[in-house]
mmCIF file of C-alpha atoms in Angstrom:
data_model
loop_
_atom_site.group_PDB
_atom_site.id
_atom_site.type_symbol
_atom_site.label_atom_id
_atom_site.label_comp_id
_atom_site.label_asym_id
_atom_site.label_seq_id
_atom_site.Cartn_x
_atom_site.Cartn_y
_atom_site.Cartn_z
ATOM 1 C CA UNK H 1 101.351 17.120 19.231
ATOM 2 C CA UNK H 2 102.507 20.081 21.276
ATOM 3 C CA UNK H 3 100.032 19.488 23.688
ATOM 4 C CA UNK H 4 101.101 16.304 24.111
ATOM 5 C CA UNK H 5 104.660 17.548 24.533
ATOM 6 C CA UNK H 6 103.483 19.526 27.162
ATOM 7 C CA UNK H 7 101.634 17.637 29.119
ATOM 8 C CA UNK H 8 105.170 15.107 29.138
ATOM 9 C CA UNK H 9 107.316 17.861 30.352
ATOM 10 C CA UNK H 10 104.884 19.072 32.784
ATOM 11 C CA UNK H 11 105.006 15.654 35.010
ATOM 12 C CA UNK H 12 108.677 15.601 35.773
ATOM 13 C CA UNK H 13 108.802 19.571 36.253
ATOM 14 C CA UNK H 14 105.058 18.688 39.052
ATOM 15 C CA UNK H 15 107.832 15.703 40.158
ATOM 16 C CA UNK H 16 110.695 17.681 40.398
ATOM 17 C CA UNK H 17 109.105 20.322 42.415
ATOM 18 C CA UNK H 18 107.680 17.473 45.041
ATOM 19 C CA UNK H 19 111.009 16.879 45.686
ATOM 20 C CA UNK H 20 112.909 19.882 45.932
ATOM 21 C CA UNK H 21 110.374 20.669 48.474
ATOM 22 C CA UNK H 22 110.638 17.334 50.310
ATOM 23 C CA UNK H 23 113.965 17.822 50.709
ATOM 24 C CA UNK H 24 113.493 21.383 52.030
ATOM 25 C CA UNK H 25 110.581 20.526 54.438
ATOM 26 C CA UNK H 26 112.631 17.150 55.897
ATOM 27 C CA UNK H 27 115.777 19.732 56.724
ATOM 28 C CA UNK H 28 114.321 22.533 58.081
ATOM 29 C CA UNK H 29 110.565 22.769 58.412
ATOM 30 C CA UNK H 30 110.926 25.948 56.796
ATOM 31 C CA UNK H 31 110.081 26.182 53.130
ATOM 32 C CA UNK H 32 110.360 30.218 51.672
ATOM 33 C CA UNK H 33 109.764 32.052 48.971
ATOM 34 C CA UNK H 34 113.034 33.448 47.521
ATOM 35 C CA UNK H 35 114.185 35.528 44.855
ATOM 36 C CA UNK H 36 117.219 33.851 43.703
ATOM 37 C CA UNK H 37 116.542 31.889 40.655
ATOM 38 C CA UNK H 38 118.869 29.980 38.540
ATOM 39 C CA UNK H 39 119.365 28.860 35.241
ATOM 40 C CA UNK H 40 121.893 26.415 34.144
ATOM 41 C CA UNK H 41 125.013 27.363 34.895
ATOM 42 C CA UNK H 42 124.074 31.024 35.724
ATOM 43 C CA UNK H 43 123.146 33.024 38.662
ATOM 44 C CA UNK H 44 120.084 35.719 37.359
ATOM 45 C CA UNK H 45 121.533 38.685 39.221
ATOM 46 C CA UNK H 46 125.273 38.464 39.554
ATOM 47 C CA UNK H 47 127.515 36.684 37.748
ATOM 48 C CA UNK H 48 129.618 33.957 38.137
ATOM 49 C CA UNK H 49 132.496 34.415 39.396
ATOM 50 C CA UNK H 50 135.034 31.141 38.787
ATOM 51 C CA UNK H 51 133.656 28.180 37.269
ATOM 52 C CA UNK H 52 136.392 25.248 36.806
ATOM 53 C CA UNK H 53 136.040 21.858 35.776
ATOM 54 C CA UNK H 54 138.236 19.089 38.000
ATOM 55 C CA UNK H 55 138.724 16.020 38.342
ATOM 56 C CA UNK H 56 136.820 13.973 40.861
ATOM 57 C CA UNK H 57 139.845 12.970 43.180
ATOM 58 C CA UNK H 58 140.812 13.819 46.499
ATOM 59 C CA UNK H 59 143.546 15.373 45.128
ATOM 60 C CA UNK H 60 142.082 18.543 43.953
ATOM 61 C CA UNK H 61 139.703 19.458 46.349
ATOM 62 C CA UNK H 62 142.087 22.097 47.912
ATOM 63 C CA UNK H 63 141.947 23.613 44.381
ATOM 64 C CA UNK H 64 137.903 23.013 44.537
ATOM 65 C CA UNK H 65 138.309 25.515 48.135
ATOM 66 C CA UNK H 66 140.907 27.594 46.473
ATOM 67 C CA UNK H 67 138.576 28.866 43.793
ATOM 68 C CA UNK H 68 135.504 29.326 46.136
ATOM 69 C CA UNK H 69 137.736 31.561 48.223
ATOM 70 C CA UNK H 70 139.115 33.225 45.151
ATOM 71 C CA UNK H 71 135.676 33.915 44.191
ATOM 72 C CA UNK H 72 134.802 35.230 47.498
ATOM 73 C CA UNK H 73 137.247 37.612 48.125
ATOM 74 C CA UNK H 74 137.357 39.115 44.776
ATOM 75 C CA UNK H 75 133.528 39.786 44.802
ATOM 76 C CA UNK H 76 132.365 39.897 48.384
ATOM 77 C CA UNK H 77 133.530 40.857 51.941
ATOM 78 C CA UNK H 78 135.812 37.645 53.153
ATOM 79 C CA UNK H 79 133.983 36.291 55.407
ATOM 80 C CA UNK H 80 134.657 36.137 59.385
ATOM 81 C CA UNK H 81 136.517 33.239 60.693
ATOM 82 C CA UNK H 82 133.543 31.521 61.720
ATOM 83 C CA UNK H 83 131.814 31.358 58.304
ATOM 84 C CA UNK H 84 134.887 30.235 56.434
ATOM 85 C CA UNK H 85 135.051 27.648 58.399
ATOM 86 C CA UNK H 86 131.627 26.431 58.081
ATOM 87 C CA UNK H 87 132.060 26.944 54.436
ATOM 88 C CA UNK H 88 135.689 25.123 54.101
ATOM 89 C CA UNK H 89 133.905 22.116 56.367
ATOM 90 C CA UNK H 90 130.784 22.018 54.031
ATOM 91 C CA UNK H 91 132.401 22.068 50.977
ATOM 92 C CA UNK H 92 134.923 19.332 51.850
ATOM 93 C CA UNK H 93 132.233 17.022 52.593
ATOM 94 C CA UNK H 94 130.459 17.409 49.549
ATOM 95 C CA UNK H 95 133.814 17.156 47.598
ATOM 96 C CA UNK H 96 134.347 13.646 49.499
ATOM 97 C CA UNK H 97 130.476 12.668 48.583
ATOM 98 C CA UNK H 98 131.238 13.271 45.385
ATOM 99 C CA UNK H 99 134.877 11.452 44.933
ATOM 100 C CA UNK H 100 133.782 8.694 47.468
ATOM 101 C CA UNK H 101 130.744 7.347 46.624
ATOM 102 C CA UNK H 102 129.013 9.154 43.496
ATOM 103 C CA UNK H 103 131.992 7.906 41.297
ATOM 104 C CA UNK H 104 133.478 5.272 43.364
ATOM 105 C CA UNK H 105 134.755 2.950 41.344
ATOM 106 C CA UNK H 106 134.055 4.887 38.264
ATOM 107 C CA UNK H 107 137.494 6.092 36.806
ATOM 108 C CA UNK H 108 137.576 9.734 34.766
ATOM 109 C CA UNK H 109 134.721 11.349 36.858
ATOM 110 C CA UNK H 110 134.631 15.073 37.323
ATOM 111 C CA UNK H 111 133.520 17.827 39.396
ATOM 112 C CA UNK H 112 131.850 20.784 37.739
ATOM 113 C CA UNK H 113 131.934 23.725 39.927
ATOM 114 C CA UNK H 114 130.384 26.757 39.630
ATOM 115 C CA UNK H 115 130.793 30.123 42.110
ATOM 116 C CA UNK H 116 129.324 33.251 42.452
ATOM 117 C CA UNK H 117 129.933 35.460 45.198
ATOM 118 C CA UNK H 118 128.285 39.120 46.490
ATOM 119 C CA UNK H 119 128.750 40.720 49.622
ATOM 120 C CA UNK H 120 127.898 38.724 52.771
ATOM 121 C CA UNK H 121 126.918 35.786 50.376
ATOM 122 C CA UNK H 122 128.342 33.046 48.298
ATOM 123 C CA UNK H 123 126.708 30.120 46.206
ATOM 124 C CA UNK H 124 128.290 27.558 45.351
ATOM 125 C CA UNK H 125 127.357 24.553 42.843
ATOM 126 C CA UNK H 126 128.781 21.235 42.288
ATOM 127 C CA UNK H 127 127.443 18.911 39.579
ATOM 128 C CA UNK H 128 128.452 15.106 38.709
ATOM 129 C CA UNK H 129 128.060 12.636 36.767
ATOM 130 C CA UNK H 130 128.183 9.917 39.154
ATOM 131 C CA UNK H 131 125.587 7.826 41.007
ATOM 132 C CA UNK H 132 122.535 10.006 42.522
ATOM 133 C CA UNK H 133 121.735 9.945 46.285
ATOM 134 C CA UNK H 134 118.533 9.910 47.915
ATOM 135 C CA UNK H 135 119.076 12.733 50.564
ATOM 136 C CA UNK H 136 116.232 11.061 52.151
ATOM 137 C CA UNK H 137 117.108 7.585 52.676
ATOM 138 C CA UNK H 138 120.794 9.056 54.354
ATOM 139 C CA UNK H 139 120.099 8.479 58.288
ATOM 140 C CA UNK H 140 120.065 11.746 60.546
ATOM 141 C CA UNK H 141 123.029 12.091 62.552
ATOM 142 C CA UNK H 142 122.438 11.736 66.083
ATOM 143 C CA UNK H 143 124.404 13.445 68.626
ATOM 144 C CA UNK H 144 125.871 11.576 71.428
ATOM 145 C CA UNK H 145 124.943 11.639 74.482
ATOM 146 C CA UNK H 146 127.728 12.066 77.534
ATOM 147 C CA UNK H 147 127.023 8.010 78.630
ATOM 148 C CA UNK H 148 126.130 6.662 75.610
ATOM 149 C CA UNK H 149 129.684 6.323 73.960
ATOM 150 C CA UNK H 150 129.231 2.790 71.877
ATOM 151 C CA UNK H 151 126.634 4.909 70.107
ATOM 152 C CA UNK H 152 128.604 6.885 68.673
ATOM 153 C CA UNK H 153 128.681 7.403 64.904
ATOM 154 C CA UNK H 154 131.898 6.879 63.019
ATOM 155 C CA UNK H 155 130.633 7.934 59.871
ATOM 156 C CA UNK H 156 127.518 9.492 57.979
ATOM 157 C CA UNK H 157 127.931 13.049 59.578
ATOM 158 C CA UNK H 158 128.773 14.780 55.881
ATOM 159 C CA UNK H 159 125.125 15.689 55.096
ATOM 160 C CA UNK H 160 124.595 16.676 58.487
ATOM 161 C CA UNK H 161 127.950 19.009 58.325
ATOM 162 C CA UNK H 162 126.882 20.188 55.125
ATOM 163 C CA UNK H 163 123.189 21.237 56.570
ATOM 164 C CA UNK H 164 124.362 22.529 59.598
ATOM 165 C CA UNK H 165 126.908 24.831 58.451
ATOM 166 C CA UNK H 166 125.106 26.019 55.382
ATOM 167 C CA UNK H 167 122.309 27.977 55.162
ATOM 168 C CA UNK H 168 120.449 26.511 52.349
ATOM 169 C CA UNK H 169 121.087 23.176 50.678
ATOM 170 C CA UNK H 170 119.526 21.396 47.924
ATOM 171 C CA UNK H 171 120.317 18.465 45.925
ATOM 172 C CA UNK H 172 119.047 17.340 42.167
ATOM 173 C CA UNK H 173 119.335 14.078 41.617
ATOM 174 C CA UNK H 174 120.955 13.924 37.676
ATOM 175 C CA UNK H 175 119.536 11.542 35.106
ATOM 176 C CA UNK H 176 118.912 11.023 30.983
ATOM 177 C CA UNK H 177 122.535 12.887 30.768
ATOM 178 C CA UNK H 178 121.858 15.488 33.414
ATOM 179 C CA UNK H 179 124.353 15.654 36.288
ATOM 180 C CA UNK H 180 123.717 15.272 40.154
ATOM 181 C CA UNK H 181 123.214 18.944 41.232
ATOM 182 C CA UNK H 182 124.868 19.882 44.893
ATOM 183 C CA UNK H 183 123.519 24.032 45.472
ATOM 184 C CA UNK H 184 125.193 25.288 49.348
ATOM 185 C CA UNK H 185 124.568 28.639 49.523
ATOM 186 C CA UNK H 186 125.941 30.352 52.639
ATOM 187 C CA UNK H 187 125.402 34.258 54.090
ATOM 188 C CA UNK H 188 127.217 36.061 56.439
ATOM 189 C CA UNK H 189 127.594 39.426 57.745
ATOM 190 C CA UNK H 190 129.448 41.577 56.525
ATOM 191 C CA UNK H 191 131.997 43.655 58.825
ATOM 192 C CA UNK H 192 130.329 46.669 60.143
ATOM 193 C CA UNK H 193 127.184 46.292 57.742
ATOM 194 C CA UNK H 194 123.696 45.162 59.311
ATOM 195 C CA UNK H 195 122.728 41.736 58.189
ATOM 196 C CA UNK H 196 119.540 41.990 55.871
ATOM 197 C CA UNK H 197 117.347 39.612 56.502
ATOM 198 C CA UNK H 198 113.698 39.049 54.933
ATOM 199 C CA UNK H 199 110.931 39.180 57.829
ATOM 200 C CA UNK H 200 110.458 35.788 56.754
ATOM 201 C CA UNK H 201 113.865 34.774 56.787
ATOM 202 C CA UNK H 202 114.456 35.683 60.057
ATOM 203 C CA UNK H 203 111.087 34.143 61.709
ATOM 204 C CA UNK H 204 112.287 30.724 59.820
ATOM 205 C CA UNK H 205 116.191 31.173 61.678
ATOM 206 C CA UNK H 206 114.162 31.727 64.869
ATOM 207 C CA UNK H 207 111.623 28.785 64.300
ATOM 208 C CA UNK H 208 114.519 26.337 63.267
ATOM 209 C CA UNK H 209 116.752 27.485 65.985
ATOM 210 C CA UNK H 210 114.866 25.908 68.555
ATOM 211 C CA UNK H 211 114.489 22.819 66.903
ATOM 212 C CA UNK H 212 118.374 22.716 67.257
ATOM 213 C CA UNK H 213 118.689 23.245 63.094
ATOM 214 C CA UNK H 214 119.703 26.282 61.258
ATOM 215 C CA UNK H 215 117.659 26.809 58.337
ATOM 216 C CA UNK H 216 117.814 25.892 55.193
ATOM 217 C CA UNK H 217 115.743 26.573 52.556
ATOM 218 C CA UNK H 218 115.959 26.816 48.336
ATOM 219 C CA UNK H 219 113.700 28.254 45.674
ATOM 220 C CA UNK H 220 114.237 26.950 42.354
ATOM 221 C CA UNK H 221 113.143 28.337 38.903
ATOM 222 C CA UNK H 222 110.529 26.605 36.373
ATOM 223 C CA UNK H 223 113.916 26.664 34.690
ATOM 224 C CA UNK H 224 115.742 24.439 37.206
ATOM 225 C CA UNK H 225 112.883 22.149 37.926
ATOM 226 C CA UNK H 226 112.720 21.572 34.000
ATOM 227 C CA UNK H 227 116.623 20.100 34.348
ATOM 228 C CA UNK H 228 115.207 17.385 36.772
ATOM 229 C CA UNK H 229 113.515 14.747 35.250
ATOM 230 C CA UNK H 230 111.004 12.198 36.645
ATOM 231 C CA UNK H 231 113.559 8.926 36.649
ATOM 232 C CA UNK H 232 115.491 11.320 38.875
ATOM 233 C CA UNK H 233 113.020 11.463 41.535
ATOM 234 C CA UNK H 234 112.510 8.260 42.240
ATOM 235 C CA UNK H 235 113.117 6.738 46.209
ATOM 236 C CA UNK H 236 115.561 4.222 46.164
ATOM 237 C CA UNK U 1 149.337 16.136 54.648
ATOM 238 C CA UNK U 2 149.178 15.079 58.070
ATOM 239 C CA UNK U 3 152.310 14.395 60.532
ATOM 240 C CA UNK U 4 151.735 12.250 63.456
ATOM 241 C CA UNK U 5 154.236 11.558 66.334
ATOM 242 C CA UNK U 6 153.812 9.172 68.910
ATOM 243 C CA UNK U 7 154.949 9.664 72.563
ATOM 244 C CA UNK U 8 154.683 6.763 75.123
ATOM 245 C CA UNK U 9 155.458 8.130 78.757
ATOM 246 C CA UNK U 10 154.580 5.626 81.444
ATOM 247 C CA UNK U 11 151.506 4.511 80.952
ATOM 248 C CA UNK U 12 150.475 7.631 78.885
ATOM 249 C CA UNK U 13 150.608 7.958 75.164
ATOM 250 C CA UNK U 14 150.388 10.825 73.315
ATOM 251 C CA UNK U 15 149.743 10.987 70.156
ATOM 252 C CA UNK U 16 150.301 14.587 68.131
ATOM 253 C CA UNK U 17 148.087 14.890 64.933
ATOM 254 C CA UNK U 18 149.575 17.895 62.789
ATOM 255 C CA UNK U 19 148.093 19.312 59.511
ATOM 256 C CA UNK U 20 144.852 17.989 57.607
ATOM 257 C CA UNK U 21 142.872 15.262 58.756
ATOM 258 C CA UNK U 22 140.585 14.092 56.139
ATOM 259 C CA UNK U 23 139.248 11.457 53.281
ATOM 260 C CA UNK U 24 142.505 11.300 52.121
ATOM 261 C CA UNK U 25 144.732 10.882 55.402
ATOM 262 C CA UNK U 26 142.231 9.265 57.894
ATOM 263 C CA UNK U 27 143.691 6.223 56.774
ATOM 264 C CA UNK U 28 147.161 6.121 57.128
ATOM 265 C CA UNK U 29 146.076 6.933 60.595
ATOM 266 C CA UNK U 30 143.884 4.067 61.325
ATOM 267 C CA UNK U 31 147.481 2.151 61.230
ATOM 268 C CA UNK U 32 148.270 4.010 64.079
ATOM 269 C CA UNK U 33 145.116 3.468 65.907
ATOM 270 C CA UNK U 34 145.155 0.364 65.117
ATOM 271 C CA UNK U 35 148.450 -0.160 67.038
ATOM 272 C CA UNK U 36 147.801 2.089 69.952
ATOM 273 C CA UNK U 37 144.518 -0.070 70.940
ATOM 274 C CA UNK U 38 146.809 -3.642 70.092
ATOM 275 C CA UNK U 39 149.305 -2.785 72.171
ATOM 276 C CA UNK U 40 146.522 -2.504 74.996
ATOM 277 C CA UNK U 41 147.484 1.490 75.570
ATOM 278 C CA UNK U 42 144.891 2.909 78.064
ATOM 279 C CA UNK U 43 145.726 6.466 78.939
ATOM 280 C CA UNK U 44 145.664 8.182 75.676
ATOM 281 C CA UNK U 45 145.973 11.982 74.818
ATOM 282 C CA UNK U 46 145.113 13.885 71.530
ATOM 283 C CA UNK U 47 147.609 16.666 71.354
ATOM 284 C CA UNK U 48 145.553 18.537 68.113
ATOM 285 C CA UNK U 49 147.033 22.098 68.650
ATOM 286 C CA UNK U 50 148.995 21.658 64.875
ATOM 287 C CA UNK U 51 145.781 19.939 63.420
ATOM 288 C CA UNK U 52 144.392 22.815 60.641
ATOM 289 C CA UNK U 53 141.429 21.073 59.221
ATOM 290 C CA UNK U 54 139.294 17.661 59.725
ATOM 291 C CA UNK U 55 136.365 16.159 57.809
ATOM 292 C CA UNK U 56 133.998 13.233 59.087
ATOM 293 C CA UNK U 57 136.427 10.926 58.038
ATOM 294 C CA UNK U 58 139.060 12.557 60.415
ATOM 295 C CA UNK U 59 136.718 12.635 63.022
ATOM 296 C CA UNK U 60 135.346 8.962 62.536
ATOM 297 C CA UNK U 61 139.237 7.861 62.826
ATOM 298 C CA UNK U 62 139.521 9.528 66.356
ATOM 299 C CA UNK U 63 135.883 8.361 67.492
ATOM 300 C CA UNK U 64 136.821 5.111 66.759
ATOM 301 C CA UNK U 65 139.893 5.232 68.978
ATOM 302 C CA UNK U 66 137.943 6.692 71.703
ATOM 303 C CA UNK U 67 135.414 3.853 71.609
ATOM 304 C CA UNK U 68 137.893 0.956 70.949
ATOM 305 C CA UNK U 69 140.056 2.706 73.781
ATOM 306 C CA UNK U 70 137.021 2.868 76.368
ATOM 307 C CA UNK U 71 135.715 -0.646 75.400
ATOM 308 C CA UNK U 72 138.610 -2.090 76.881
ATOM 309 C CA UNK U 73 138.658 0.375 80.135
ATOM 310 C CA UNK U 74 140.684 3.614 79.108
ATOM 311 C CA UNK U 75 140.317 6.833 78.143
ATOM 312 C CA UNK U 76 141.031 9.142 75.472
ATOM 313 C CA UNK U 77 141.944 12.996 76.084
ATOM 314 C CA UNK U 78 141.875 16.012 73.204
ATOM 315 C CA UNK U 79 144.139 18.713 74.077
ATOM 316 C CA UNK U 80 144.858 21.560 72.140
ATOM 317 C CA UNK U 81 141.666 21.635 69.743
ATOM 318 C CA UNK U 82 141.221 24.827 67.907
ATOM 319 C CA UNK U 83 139.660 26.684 64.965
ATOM 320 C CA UNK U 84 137.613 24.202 62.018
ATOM 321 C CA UNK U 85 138.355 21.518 63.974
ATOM 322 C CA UNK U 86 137.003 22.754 66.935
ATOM 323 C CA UNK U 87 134.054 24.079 65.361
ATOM 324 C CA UNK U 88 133.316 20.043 63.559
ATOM 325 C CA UNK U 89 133.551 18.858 67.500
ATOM 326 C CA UNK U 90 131.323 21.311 68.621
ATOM 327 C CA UNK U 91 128.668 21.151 65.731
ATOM 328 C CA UNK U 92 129.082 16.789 66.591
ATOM 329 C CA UNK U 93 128.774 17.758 70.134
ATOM 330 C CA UNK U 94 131.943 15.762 70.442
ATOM 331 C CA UNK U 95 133.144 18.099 72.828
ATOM 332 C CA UNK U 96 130.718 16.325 75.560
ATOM 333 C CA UNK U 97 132.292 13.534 75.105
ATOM 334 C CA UNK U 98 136.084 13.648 74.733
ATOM 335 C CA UNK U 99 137.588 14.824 77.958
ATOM 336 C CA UNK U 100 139.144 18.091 76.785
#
């Protein structure tokens, strides 16, 4: 019988993984080996920082960027200008994903958000329990060109915000009471410190630079694979 | 909260966009847009120096004014652009586009 328990578990962690790394592969080309590992709702390594439970409206996503900030400056360098920007523009489009079409139509939804912080880094997690996305089936956004202006896009640029302006993000898609899992994880440098970066790491920034993308990239735990499970994965 | 102010000079409007441009706002000012292009206005400039933050729902107000104001022979101007918002044009490549 335990066998057979673990031979159920084991697809949707194999299923899981396929995924993750799908994901990862389609954004950047990139895929590394990292040491950050997660387990539900902590951060191996650091702690968290704020974790606060909102409701899914429009309405409180200032207080969604409040507390990553809070978070940020208590435990880490404040970024540069630059980065919180990037940050404030990534996070608002994954609040709106979230409040506009995971739980549209769906009244009492929340946002569970989770922050840690360190120097020169931040991660931050947003889970629902709304209606999954398939990261894949969302269209890449195409940049206009200078002649081509009935091309351009009026919507569908939040993922592409989100990946741009982040350097690592990865997306669980929730099911059998799990939630939809949003990880953006950003890194900047610090004022006057050297910016570590693997070998690896920065070979991948290089390599995805010139394809125009900056990287990013996400290592989960056996842990977090195990929260996935195989409905979850499914294409639409 | 957004504040917008319309100016009509000649054949010029400008329109100043002040504040947060976002989900929640974008569209209050699709009324406005929606007005501007109606009224057949063809010389129309952004003033966005007041404008602290957009989304893609900001930004998919203003494309559509550009487009709906170039489909019928006109042209749409940013001025002022700055800060997160100028870093969402950039990152859109926007900035090729809209005569700055």
């Amino acid at each position: 019988m335990a066998g057979k328990s673990g031979a159920v578990t084991a697809r949707p962690t194999a299923l899981a993984a396929k995924s993750i790394m799908r994901l990862v592969k389609r954004t950047s080309g990139v895929t590394l080996a990292s040491s950050f590992t997660r387990v539900h709702g902590t951060v191996q390594g650091r702690s968290i920082v704020v974790r606060l439970s909102i409701p899914a409206q429009l309405a409180f996503r200032d207080l969604a960027l409040q507390a990553v900030f809070t978070a940020i400056e208590a435990e880490a360098d404040p970024p540069l200008s630059q980065a919180r920007d990037e940050i404030v523009s990534a996070m608002n489009e994954a609040f709106n994903n979230i409040v506009l079409h995971a739980y549209r139509g769906i009244l009492g939804g929340r946002v569970d958000l989770a922050v840690s912080a360190r120097r020169g880094e931040v991660e931050i997690e947003l889970c629902d329990r709304g209606r999954s996305f398939d990261p894949d089936a969302v269209p890449d956004y195409v940049a206009p060109d200078d002649l081509d202006i009935a091309a351009l896009p009026e919507n569908g640029m939040g993922l592409y915000i989100m990946r741009s302006f982040m350097d690592e993000v990865a997306y669980t898609r929730g099911a059998h009471g799990k939630p939809n899992v949003l990880v953006l994880r950003k890194r900047w440098t610090p004022e006057g410190l050297p910016h570590e970066v693997p070998p690896g790491l920065a070979a991948a920034k290089k390599e995805s630079s010139q394809s125009g993308w900056r990287l990013r990239s996400v290592a989960f735990s056996s842990q977090d694979i195990d929260r996935s499970s195989a409905g979850s994965l499914k294409r639409k | 909260m957004t504040t917008t102010s319309r100016t009509d000079s000649g054949d010029e409007t400008i329109l100043r966009i002040e504040g947060t441009l976002d989900a929640a706002t974008a569209p209050d000012l699709r009324g406005v847009v929606d007005a501007i292009v109606d009224e057949g206005r063809l010389l129309i400039t952004l003033e966005l120096s007041g404008l602290r933050l957009i989304d893609s729902s900001g930004v998919g107000v203003i494309v559509s004014l550009f487009k709906r104001v170039r489909a019928n022979g006109g042209q749409v101007r940013i001025q002022g652009l700055r800060d997160q918002p100028r870093a969402i044009f950039r990152l859109l490549r926007l900035d090729r586009v809209f005569p700055t």
